[in-house]
Coordinates of N, CA and C in Angstrom, one line a residue:
T11 N -14.9 8.3 -34.1 CA -14.6 9.5 -33.3 C -14.2 10.2 -34.3
V12 N -14.9 11.8 -33.6 CA -14.9 13.2 -34.1 C -13.7 13.6 -34.3
V13 N -13.6 14.0 -35.7 CA -12.0 14.8 -36.2 C -12.2 16.0 -36.3
S14 N -11.9 16.9 -35.9 CA -12.1 18.0 -36.2 C -10.8 19.1 -36.7
I15 N -10.6 20.0 -37.2 CA -9.8 21.0 -37.5 C -10.2 21.9 -37.5
A16 N -11.2 22.8 -37.0 CA -11.5 23.9 -36.8 C -12.2 24.1 -35.5
G17 N -12.4 23.3 -34.4 CA -12.9 23.4 -33.3 C -11.8 23.5 -32.4
P18 N -11.8 23.0 -30.8 CA -11.1 23.6 -30.0 C -9.8 22.2 -30.2
L19 N -8.9 23.0 -29.4 CA -7.8 21.5 -29.2 C -8.4 20.8 -27.9
D20 N -8.0 19.5 -28.2 CA -8.5 18.4 -27.2 C -7.0 18.4 -26.1
P21 N -7.5 17.9 -24.9 CA -6.3 17.4 -23.9 C -5.3 16.5 -24.3
Y22 N -6.0 15.7 -25.2 CA -5.1 14.9 -25.7 C -3.8 15.9 -26.7
T23 N -4.3 16.3 -27.5 CA -3.6 17.1 -28.5 C -2.5 18.1 -27.6
A24 N -3.3 18.7 -26.5 CA -2.1 19.5 -26.2 C -1.4 18.6 -25.1
E25 N -1.5 17.9 -24.8 CA -0.3 16.6 -24.0 C 0.6 16.3 -25.1
Q26 N 0.0 15.7 -26.7 CA 1.3 15.5 -27.7 C 2.1 16.8 -27.8
L27 N 1.7 17.8 -28.0 CA 2.4 19.3 -27.9 C 3.5 19.7 -26.9
Q28 N 3.3 19.0 -25.9 CA 4.0 19.3 -24.7 C 3.7 20.5 -24.1
L29 N 2.4 20.9 -24.4 CA 2.1 22.4 -23.6 C 2.1 22.4 -21.9
N30 N 2.1 23.6 -21.5 CA 2.6 23.9 -20.3 C 1.1 23.4 -19.4
G31 N 1.2 23.3 -18.2 CA 0.1 22.7 -17.7 C -0.8 23.6 -17.4
L32 N -0.8 24.7 -17.2 CA -1.5 26.0 -17.3 C -2.3 26.1 -18.8
L33 N -2.1 25.9 -19.7 CA -2.6 25.7 -21.4 C -3.3 24.6 -21.2
R34 N -2.7 23.6 -20.4 CA -3.5 22.5 -20.7 C -4.7 22.3 -20.0
R35 N -4.6 22.8 -19.0 CA -6.2 23.1 -18.1 C -7.0 23.9 -19.0
A36 N -6.6 25.2 -19.3 CA -7.6 25.9 -20.4 C -8.4 25.3 -21.3
I37 N -6.9 24.4 -21.9 CA -7.8 23.9 -23.4 C -8.9 22.8 -22.8
R38 N -8.5 21.7 -21.5 CA -9.2 21.2 -21.2 C -11.0 21.8 -20.8
I39 N -10.8 23.0 -20.6 CA -12.2 23.6 -20.1 C -12.6 24.0 -21.5
M40 N -12.0 24.9 -22.4 CA -12.4 25.5 -23.6 C -13.0 24.0 -24.5
S41 N -12.7 22.5 -24.1 CA -13.1 21.7 -25.3 C -14.4 20.7 -24.3
W42 N -14.6 21.3 -23.1 CA -15.3 20.3 -22.4 C -16.3 20.0 -23.5
S43 N -17.2 21.3 -23.6 CA -18.6 21.2 -23.9 C -18.3 20.2 -25.3
V44 N -17.2 20.5 -26.2 CA -17.4 19.4 -27.6 C -17.3 18.1 -27.2
R45 N -16.3 17.8 -26.1 CA -16.5 16.9 -25.5 C -17.2 16.0 -25.1
R46 N -18.1 16.7 -24.3 CA -19.0 15.9 -23.9 C -20.1 15.5 -24.8
R47 N -20.6 16.7 -26.1 CA -21.6 16.3 -26.7 C -21.2 15.0 -27.6
A48 N -19.6 14.7 -27.8 CA -19.0 13.6 -28.5 C -19.7 12.6 -27.6
R49 N -19.3 12.5 -26.6 CA -19.3 11.7 -25.6 C -20.7 11.1 -25.4
Q50 N -22.0 12.0 -25.1 CA -23.4 11.5 -25.5 C -23.3 10.8 -27.0
K51 N -22.8 10.9 -28.1 CA -23.1 10.4 -29.5 C -22.0 9.3 -29.2
Q52 N -21.6 9.0 -28.1 CA -20.8 7.6 -28.0 C -19.5 7.6 -29.1
C53 N -19.0 9.1 -28.7 CA -17.8 8.9 -29.9 C -16.7 9.5 -29.0
H54 N -15.7 9.9 -29.7 CA -14.3 10.8 -28.7 C -14.1 11.7 -29.9
Y55 N -13.8 13.0 -29.1 CA -13.4 14.0 -29.9 C -11.9 14.4 -30.0
R56 N -11.1 14.4 -31.5 CA -9.6 14.9 -31.8 C -9.7 15.8 -32.3
Y57 N -8.8 16.5 -32.0 CA -7.9 17.9 -33.2 C -7.3 17.4 -33.8
V58 N -7.1 18.0 -35.1 CA -5.9 17.4 -35.8 C -5.2 18.6 -36.4
F59 N -4.1 18.7 -36.6 CA -3.4 19.9 -37.3 C -3.4 19.4 -38.7
M60 N -4.0 20.3 -39.8 CA -4.1 19.7 -41.2 C -3.0 20.9 -42.0
R61 N -2.2 20.3 -42.9 CA -1.5 21.2 -43.9 C -1.8 21.0 -45.3
P62 N -1.5 22.2 -45.9 CA -1.9 21.4 -47.5 C -0.5 20.6 -47.9
D63 N -1.3 19.5 -47.8 CA 0.2 18.3 -48.6 C -0.9 17.2 -49.3
G64 N 0.1 16.7 -50.6 CA -0.5 15.9 -51.2 C -0.5 14.4 -50.5
K65 N 0.3 14.0 -49.8 CA 0.1 13.1 -48.8 C -0.8 13.0 -48.0
Q66 N -0.8 14.1 -46.9 CA -2.0 13.9 -46.1 C -3.1 13.4 -46.9
L67 N -3.9 14.8 -48.5 CA -4.9 14.3 -48.9 C -5.2 13.3 -49.5
A68 N -4.1 12.3 -49.8 CA -4.4 11.2 -50.4 C -5.0 10.0 -49.5
H69 N -3.9 10.4 -48.1 CA -4.7 9.5 -46.7 C -6.0 9.4 -46.6
L70 N -6.3 10.9 -46.6 CA -8.4 10.8 -46.0 C -8.8 10.5 -47.5
G71 N -8.3 10.6 -48.7 CA -9.0 10.1 -49.7 C -9.6 8.8 -49.3
E72 N -8.2 8.0 -48.7 CA -8.1 6.4 -48.7 C -9.2 6.2 -47.4
L73 N -9.3 7.2 -46.6 CA -10.2 6.9 -45.3 C -11.3 7.1 -45.8
L74 N -11.6 8.2 -46.3 CA -12.9 8.3 -46.9 C -13.6 7.0 -47.7
Q75 N -12.8 6.3 -48.7 CA -13.2 5.4 -49.8 C -13.5 4.4 -48.9
T76 N -12.7 3.8 -48.0 CA -12.8 2.9 -47.1 C -14.0 2.7 -46.3
G77 N -14.5 4.2 -45.7 CA -15.7 4.5 -45.0 C -15.4 4.7 -43.4
K78 N -14.0 4.6 -43.4 CA -13.1 4.9 -42.0 C -13.5 6.4 -41.6
L79 N -13.5 7.3 -42.5 CA -13.8 8.4 -42.4 C -15.4 9.1 -43.0
Q80 N -15.9 9.7 -42.1 CA -17.3 9.6 -42.5 C -17.6 11.5 -41.7
P81 N -17.9 12.2 -43.2 CA -18.0 13.8 -43.1 C -19.3 13.6 -42.9
L82 N -19.5 14.9 -41.6 CA -21.1 15.1 -41.4 C -21.2 16.5 -42.4
V83 N -22.1 16.1 -43.6 CA -22.9 16.9 -44.6 C -24.3 17.4 -43.9
D84 N -24.1 18.6 -43.9 CA -25.5 19.3 -43.9 C -26.3 19.7 -44.8
K85 N -26.1 20.2 -46.1 CA -26.7 20.8 -47.0 C -25.8 20.7 -48.5
V86 N -26.3 20.3 -49.6 CA -25.4 20.2 -50.5 C -26.2 21.5 -51.4
Y87 N -25.4 22.6 -52.2 CA -25.9 23.4 -52.9 C -25.3 23.0 -54.4
P88 N -26.4 23.5 -55.5 CA -25.7 23.3 -56.8 C -24.9 24.6 -57.4
F89 N -23.8 24.3 -58.0 CA -23.0 25.7 -57.8 C -23.7 26.9 -58.3
A90 N -24.9 27.0 -59.1 CA -25.7 28.0 -59.2 C -26.2 28.5 -57.8
Q91 N -26.4 28.1 -56.9 CA -26.3 28.7 -55.6 C -25.3 28.6 -54.3
T92 N -24.4 29.2 -55.3 CA -23.0 29.5 -54.2 C -23.5 30.2 -53.5
K93 N -24.0 31.5 -53.7 CA -24.1 32.7 -52.7 C -25.4 32.4 -51.6
E94 N -26.5 31.4 -51.9 CA -26.9 31.1 -50.8 C -26.4 29.9 -49.7
A95 N -25.5 29.4 -50.8 CA -25.0 28.3 -49.6 C -23.7 29.3 -48.6
F96 N -23.4 29.8 -49.1 CA -22.2 30.9 -48.2 C -23.3 31.6 -47.2
A97 N -24.3 32.1 -47.7 CA -25.3 33.0 -46.5 C -25.5 31.4 -45.6
Y98 N -26.1 30.6 -45.9 CA -26.2 29.5 -45.3 C -24.9 29.4 -44.1
A99 N -24.1 28.9 -44.6 CA -23.1 28.7 -43.9 C -22.8 29.5 -43.0
E100 N -22.6 31.1 -43.4 CA -22.2 31.7 -42.6 C -23.3 32.6 -41.0
T101 N -24.8 31.6 -41.5 CA -25.7 31.8 -40.4 C -25.1 31.3 -38.9
G102 N -24.3 30.3 -39.1 CA -23.7 29.6 -38.1 C -24.7 28.5 -37.7
H103 N -25.5 28.3 -38.3 CA -26.9 26.9 -38.2 C -26.7 25.5 -38.3
A104 N -25.5 25.7 -39.3 CA -24.9 24.3 -40.2 C -24.5 23.2 -39.2
S105 N -25.1 22.1 -39.2 CA -24.8 20.7 -38.5 C -23.5 20.0 -38.7
G106 N -23.3 20.7 -40.0 CA -22.3 20.1 -40.5 C -21.5 20.6 -42.2
K107 N -20.7 19.8 -42.6 CA -20.4 20.8 -43.9 C -21.3 21.0 -44.8
V108 N -21.3 22.2 -45.6 CA -21.7 22.6 -46.6 C -21.5 22.7 -47.8
I109 N -21.9 21.7 -48.7 CA -21.1 21.3 -49.6 C -22.1 22.3 -51.0
I110 N -21.0 22.5 -52.2 CA -21.2 23.3 -53.3 C -21.1 22.3 -54.2
A111 N -21.7 21.7 -55.2 CA -21.7 20.7 -56.1 C -21.0 21.1 -57.3
L112 N -20.0 21.2 -57.5 CA -19.7 21.4 -59.4 C -20.1 20.6 -60.4
A113 N -21.0 19.7 -60.3 CA -21.5 18.8 -61.7 C -23.1 18.6 -61.2

């Protein structure tokens, strides 16, 4: 499953939020491309609402440690190259997360 906190809502999430039919149809159309790409990789796409919450972050940490959550990392930059990392991220060509390593 591909989980996003930045992409378009998916039809399942729209239904869970009890959005009206017109909005749900619009969301289905807006998310079609990303859902299709996920299907091509034999994945499911889901949008997740996140909030700054220690309990949620701890749960995400557990998922990472057990391998149930696998972030897609494009590039890792050392802290000294922070400016280059931001420049790369702003190009829109990153195919995953751009990481700045502190150590």
